[in-house]
Structures are given as C-alpha cells and as structure tokens.
Amino acid sequence: GKSPSRQQPPGAKGAPGGAYSPRVLQKGRECLEQAFELGVPPTVEECDKLSATAPGCGRAFMFAHEHIDWKCRCCTPEGVEGGPSSPHWTLYEVQTEVPTEAPDADGSKVKYKAKIHAKQQECDEQAMNLGHITSVARCDEMTAKEPKCGGHFMFSRMHPDWACRCCTRTGADDGQSSPFWDVYVVQAPIPESRKPIPPPAVSNPTIGLPVAPGARPAWLLKDDALIIDARPEQKGGILILQAVLMDAGHGWGKKAGFRPRWLRAILAANREH
C-alpha cells in the first residue's frame, strides 16, 4: 500500500542542458508484473524511450546495469509495486513523453488504431527487415515508406526487438503460425502498385465429378474432395501414387483454397490412367 520512495542517483539533480536523469523508484526490486521484454538497449535512457512507446507498458520499467543482456523490461500499469526483491534490478519511472498524434486537417487528433490481418501468424513471404521499431504505428509508417514492401507487415508486441518486417505483395497470407507475431494491414497511404494482389477467381474443380456424400474425411488436404467410383459395375480400381518435389517455392497453392491448374491437370491425368 505504501508508495515506493523515489531516489535520485548521484549527480542527477540540476542536470545541465536538459540532459536525461534516471528517476529511480526502487533499487533491488523487480516489477510485480512485467508487460514486455523490450530488447537489449545499452542504457537506462534507451530503455525509458522503449517503455514509453511500447503498447501495454505502464509508466515504470526495470533495468539491470550489470546484466544488460537481461533486457529492458517494462511493468504493466498495475504491476509496479510489490514485486520480488533482487540485488541486480532497479525500478525506474518512465520520463519520456509519449508523442501526441498529429492533428488532422480539421484540427482534430488522429489516433492510430492497428488493423490485424492475421493473428498469431507470420508473413508467408517477407520483403524486408525494417529494423528495431517500438510500436505498430511506427512499423506501419516505415512499411509505407519502403518501396519493396507490400500492403502488410508483421510485428511482435511481445518482442519488438525482433524488428518490424514487411510482407511482399502476395506474401501476407498462409504464413507460419506463431504465438508472438501478428500480420497487420498498412494504413498509411501506399501506391496502388504495392497494394495486395487479390487472388484470382477459381471455379470449383469438382463440378461434374461424383463426390462422395456425407462428411468430408479429415485426412483430405486443402479443398480436395473424395471422388467415388461411379461406374455401373464395381470392379475395383488402381491407386496411382506419384512422387513430387517439396513445395519450396509455394507453387502448388496455399494451405487453403484450390490447387493450381497445372497440378490439377496432373492429378486428373492420374485419375484417368
């Protein structure tokens, strides 16, 4: 219940020229609840700046001078006081001011609101690593400025030190699943030539085929269907297997949807022979 004492380090008072002066909340103490690890900044000042701009962080962070490889860690808004004691950590108050949003044309402030395209997923194909960026809004802005990027980017709120990474025009969907990454839609203005390419319209390849009635077997992949033997007399059949190369270039289609025409042609030829 008692607020932690604020201790100024030696020489902090009266710092000339507005120089940064760390504001200690408690020495030998950790956050009661940590929000995020914010990478390995070399100084308290850099950790202060990261904590100020990272979504989900409160107004305090913990930093270990003798073990900077333990990373900068910000506290949740409610998780500052009452944390475990530790001789290596120090709790600091965030002093960096969060920049206000730029005013719109009518004078009102425009607040950035992230738009998630795919949650807990990475880009299927990354275009560029845009470096260590501390917020989704900033990653959005940097993606819009980079001509090699498409209309989406991936960002990890839990690990912003993993960098902001933009997707190619066609690389936003069907990426690897990950509990740490999300794919976002770029909301900053980008030219039409960089906007995502919509998938081509594909007709249902099973039209006219005798699809097996009832529940679809769980072992089928993509949108494949189980075709039954529709011959009047049941005389058995032959199962043809064809060895294929690994889909390293994603040329056989994504994880969902219909397969490319050339692959369907091969499968159809096998079915006929």
Coordinates of C-alpha atoms in Angstrom, one line a residue:
G1 CA 0.0 0.0 0.0
K2 CA 2.9 2.4 0.6
S3 CA 4.3 4.1 -2.5
P4 CA 7.9 3.3 -3.2
S5 CA 10.4 6.0 -2.4
R6 CA 11.9 7.9 -5.4
Q7 CA 15.6 8.1 -5.2
Q8 CA 17.7 10.3 -7.4
P9 CA 21.1 8.9 -8.4
P10 CA 24.2 10.9 -7.5
G11 CA 24.5 13.9 -9.8
A12 CA 21.0 13.7 -11.2
K13 CA 19.8 17.0 -9.7
G14 CA 20.3 20.0 -11.8
A15 CA 21.5 18.2 -14.9
P16 CA 22.6 20.9 -17.3
G17 CA 21.0 21.4 -20.7
G18 CA 18.0 19.2 -20.0
A19 CA 20.1 16.0 -20.0
Y20 CA 18.4 12.8 -19.2
S21 CA 18.4 11.9 -15.4
P22 CA 17.2 8.5 -14.4
R23 CA 14.4 8.6 -11.8
V24 CA 14.7 5.6 -9.5
L25 CA 11.6 4.2 -7.9
Q26 CA 13.2 1.4 -6.0
K27 CA 16.6 -0.2 -6.0
G28 CA 16.9 -4.0 -5.6
R29 CA 13.3 -4.6 -6.8
E30 CA 11.5 -6.0 -9.9
C31 CA 8.1 -5.3 -11.4
L32 CA 5.3 -7.1 -9.7
E33 CA 4.0 -7.9 -13.2
Q34 CA 6.1 -7.5 -16.3
A35 CA 4.4 -6.4 -19.6
F36 CA 7.1 -7.0 -22.2
E37 CA 10.8 -7.6 -22.8
L38 CA 12.0 -4.7 -25.0
G39 CA 15.3 -5.9 -26.3
V40 CA 18.8 -5.1 -25.1
P41 CA 19.2 -1.3 -25.0
P42 CA 22.6 -0.3 -23.6
T43 CA 21.4 2.5 -21.3
V44 CA 18.5 3.3 -18.9
E45 CA 17.6 6.3 -21.2
E46 CA 17.1 4.0 -24.2
C47 CA 15.0 1.6 -22.0
D48 CA 13.0 4.6 -20.9
K49 CA 12.2 5.5 -24.5
L50 CA 11.2 2.0 -25.5
S51 CA 9.0 1.7 -22.4
A52 CA 7.2 5.0 -23.3
T53 CA 6.2 3.9 -26.8
A54 CA 5.5 0.2 -26.3
P55 CA 1.8 -0.7 -26.2
G56 CA 0.8 -2.3 -22.9
C57 CA 3.6 -0.8 -20.8
G58 CA 2.9 1.2 -17.8
R59 CA 5.0 4.2 -16.5
A60 CA 7.7 2.1 -15.0
F61 CA 10.4 -0.3 -16.1
M62 CA 13.2 -2.5 -14.7
F63 CA 16.8 -2.4 -15.8
A64 CA 19.9 -4.3 -14.6
H65 CA 23.1 -2.2 -15.1
E66 CA 25.4 -5.2 -14.5
H67 CA 23.4 -7.5 -16.8
I68 CA 22.1 -5.5 -19.7
D69 CA 21.7 -8.8 -21.6
W70 CA 18.8 -9.5 -19.2
K71 CA 17.0 -7.0 -21.4
C72 CA 14.9 -3.9 -20.7
R73 CA 11.5 -4.9 -19.2
C74 CA 8.6 -2.7 -18.6
C75 CA 5.9 -3.1 -16.0
T76 CA 2.2 -3.3 -16.6
P77 CA 0.2 -0.3 -15.5
E78 CA -0.9 -2.1 -12.3
G79 CA 2.2 -4.2 -11.8
V80 CA 4.8 -1.7 -10.4
E81 CA 4.7 -2.0 -6.7
G82 CA 5.2 -5.1 -4.5
G83 CA 7.4 -7.0 -6.9
P84 CA 10.1 -9.5 -5.7
S85 CA 13.4 -8.2 -4.4
S86 CA 16.6 -8.7 -6.4
P87 CA 20.1 -7.2 -5.9
H88 CA 20.5 -6.8 -9.7
W89 CA 17.4 -5.0 -10.8
T90 CA 16.3 -1.4 -10.3
L91 CA 12.8 0.0 -11.0
Y92 CA 12.7 3.3 -12.8
E93 CA 9.9 5.8 -13.7
V94 CA 9.3 6.4 -17.3
Q95 CA 10.1 10.0 -18.1
T96 CA 9.9 10.0 -21.9
E97 CA 6.7 11.7 -23.0
V98 CA 4.5 9.7 -25.4
P99 CA 4.2 11.8 -28.6
T100 CA 0.7 13.1 -29.3
E101 CA -1.0 12.2 -32.6
A102 CA -0.7 14.6 -35.4
P103 CA -3.8 16.8 -35.9
D104 CA -6.0 16.1 -38.9
A105 CA -7.0 18.7 -41.5
D106 CA -9.9 19.8 -39.3
G107 CA -7.7 20.2 -36.3
S108 CA -8.8 17.0 -34.5
K109 CA -6.2 14.5 -33.4
V110 CA -6.0 11.3 -35.4
K111 CA -5.4 8.3 -33.2
Y112 CA -3.7 5.3 -34.8
K113 CA -5.7 2.1 -34.5
A114 CA -4.0 -1.1 -35.6
K115 CA -5.8 -3.4 -38.1
I116 CA -4.8 -7.0 -37.7
H117 CA -4.9 -9.1 -40.9
A118 CA -3.9 -12.4 -39.4
K119 CA -3.4 -13.0 -35.7
Q120 CA -0.6 -15.2 -34.4
Q121 CA 0.9 -15.6 -37.8
E122 CA 3.9 -14.5 -39.8
C123 CA 4.2 -13.3 -43.3
D124 CA 4.3 -16.2 -45.8
E125 CA 7.0 -14.2 -47.6
Q126 CA 8.9 -11.3 -46.0
A127 CA 10.1 -8.4 -48.2
M128 CA 12.4 -6.6 -45.8
N129 CA 13.6 -6.3 -42.2
L130 CA 12.9 -2.7 -41.2
G131 CA 14.9 -2.7 -38.0
H132 CA 14.1 -2.3 -34.3
I133 CA 10.9 -0.3 -34.1
T134 CA 9.0 0.1 -30.9
S135 CA 5.3 0.4 -32.0
V136 CA 2.9 -1.0 -34.6
A137 CA 2.1 2.6 -35.7
R138 CA 5.7 3.3 -36.4
C139 CA 6.1 0.0 -38.2
D140 CA 3.1 0.9 -40.3
E141 CA 4.7 4.2 -41.2
M142 CA 8.1 2.6 -42.1
T143 CA 6.4 -0.1 -44.3
A144 CA 4.5 2.6 -46.3
K145 CA 7.8 4.4 -47.0
E146 CA 9.7 1.3 -48.3
P147 CA 9.0 0.6 -52.0
K148 CA 9.9 -3.1 -51.7
C149 CA 7.1 -3.7 -49.2
G150 CA 3.6 -4.7 -49.9
G151 CA 0.4 -3.7 -48.1
H152 CA 1.1 -5.8 -44.9
F153 CA 3.7 -6.1 -42.2
M154 CA 4.4 -8.4 -39.2
F155 CA 5.1 -7.1 -35.7
S156 CA 5.6 -8.7 -32.3
R157 CA 4.2 -6.6 -29.5
M158 CA 5.9 -9.1 -27.0
H159 CA 9.3 -8.8 -28.7
P160 CA 9.6 -5.5 -30.6
D161 CA 13.4 -6.2 -30.6
W162 CA 12.6 -8.9 -33.3
A163 CA 12.2 -5.9 -35.7
C164 CA 9.4 -4.7 -37.9
R165 CA 9.2 -6.9 -41.0
C166 CA 7.1 -6.2 -44.1
C167 CA 5.4 -8.7 -46.4
T168 CA 5.6 -8.9 -50.1
R169 CA 2.5 -8.0 -52.2
T170 CA 1.5 -11.6 -52.3
G171 CA 3.1 -12.8 -49.0
A172 CA 0.6 -11.8 -46.3
D173 CA -1.5 -15.0 -46.2
D174 CA -0.8 -18.5 -45.0
G175 CA 2.4 -17.8 -43.2
Q176 CA 3.8 -19.9 -40.4
S177 CA 1.8 -19.9 -37.2
S178 CA 3.4 -18.1 -34.2
P179 CA 2.1 -17.0 -30.8
F180 CA 4.4 -14.0 -30.9
W181 CA 3.7 -12.4 -34.3
D182 CA 0.7 -10.8 -35.9
V183 CA 0.3 -9.6 -39.5
Y184 CA -1.2 -6.1 -39.9
V185 CA -2.7 -4.1 -42.7
V186 CA -0.7 -1.0 -43.7
Q187 CA -3.0 2.0 -43.1
A188 CA -0.6 4.7 -44.2
P189 CA -1.0 5.7 -47.8
I190 CA 0.7 3.5 -50.4
P191 CA 0.6 3.5 -54.2
E192 CA -1.8 1.1 -56.0
S193 CA 1.1 -0.8 -57.4
R194 CA 2.0 -2.0 -53.9
K195 CA -1.4 -2.9 -52.6
P196 CA -2.1 -6.7 -52.1
I197 CA -3.0 -8.6 -55.3
P198 CA -6.4 -10.2 -54.9
P199 CA -6.4 -14.0 -55.5
P200 CA -7.8 -15.0 -59.0
A201 CA -11.3 -16.3 -59.2
V202 CA -11.2 -20.1 -59.3
S203 CA -14.1 -22.3 -60.4
N204 CA -14.9 -25.3 -58.4
P205 CA -12.8 -28.2 -59.9
T206 CA -15.2 -30.9 -58.6
I207 CA -18.1 -29.8 -60.8
G208 CA -19.4 -32.8 -62.7
L209 CA -17.5 -35.3 -60.6
P210 CA -19.2 -37.9 -58.4
V211 CA -18.2 -36.5 -54.9
A212 CA -18.7 -38.9 -52.1
P213 CA -21.7 -38.0 -50.0
G214 CA -21.6 -37.4 -46.3
A215 CA -19.0 -35.9 -44.0
R216 CA -15.7 -34.9 -45.6
P217 CA -12.8 -37.2 -44.5
A218 CA -10.4 -35.4 -42.1
W219 CA -7.3 -36.7 -43.9
L220 CA -8.1 -34.7 -47.1
L221 CA -5.9 -31.7 -47.7
K222 CA -6.8 -28.2 -48.9
D223 CA -10.2 -28.2 -50.7
D224 CA -9.6 -31.7 -52.2
A225 CA -12.7 -33.9 -52.4
L226 CA -13.2 -37.6 -52.2
I227 CA -14.4 -38.9 -55.6
I228 CA -16.2 -42.2 -55.7
D229 CA -16.1 -44.9 -58.5
A230 CA -19.3 -44.1 -60.5
R231 CA -19.0 -47.0 -62.9
P232 CA -22.2 -49.1 -63.2
E233 CA -20.3 -52.3 -62.3
Q234 CA -17.9 -52.2 -59.4
K235 CA -14.7 -54.0 -60.5
G236 CA -12.2 -52.4 -58.2
G237 CA -9.6 -50.0 -59.3
I238 CA -5.9 -49.0 -59.1
L239 CA -4.3 -46.4 -56.8
I240 CA -1.6 -44.4 -58.6
L241 CA 1.0 -42.6 -56.5
Q242 CA 3.3 -40.0 -58.0
A243 CA 6.5 -38.8 -56.3
V244 CA 6.7 -35.0 -56.3
L245 CA 9.3 -32.5 -55.1
M246 CA 8.9 -30.4 -52.0
D247 CA 6.8 -27.2 -52.4
A248 CA 9.8 -24.9 -51.7
G249 CA 8.5 -22.1 -54.0
H250 CA 4.9 -22.3 -52.8
G251 CA 3.9 -23.2 -56.4
W252 CA 1.3 -25.8 -55.5
G253 CA -1.0 -23.4 -53.8
K254 CA -1.5 -22.1 -50.3
K255 CA -2.7 -24.0 -47.3
A256 CA -6.3 -23.3 -48.2
G257 CA -8.2 -23.0 -51.4
F258 CA -7.9 -24.8 -54.7
R259 CA -4.7 -26.1 -56.2
P260 CA -3.1 -24.6 -59.3
R261 CA -4.4 -25.7 -62.8
W262 CA -1.2 -27.5 -63.7
L263 CA -1.3 -29.6 -60.6
R264 CA -4.9 -30.4 -61.0
A265 CA -4.2 -31.5 -64.6
I266 CA -1.5 -34.0 -63.3
L267 CA -3.9 -35.3 -60.7
A268 CA -6.7 -35.6 -63.3
A269 CA -4.3 -37.5 -65.7
N270 CA -3.5 -39.9 -62.9
R271 CA -7.2 -40.4 -62.2
E272 CA -7.9 -41.2 -65.9
H273 CA -5.0 -43.7 -66.1

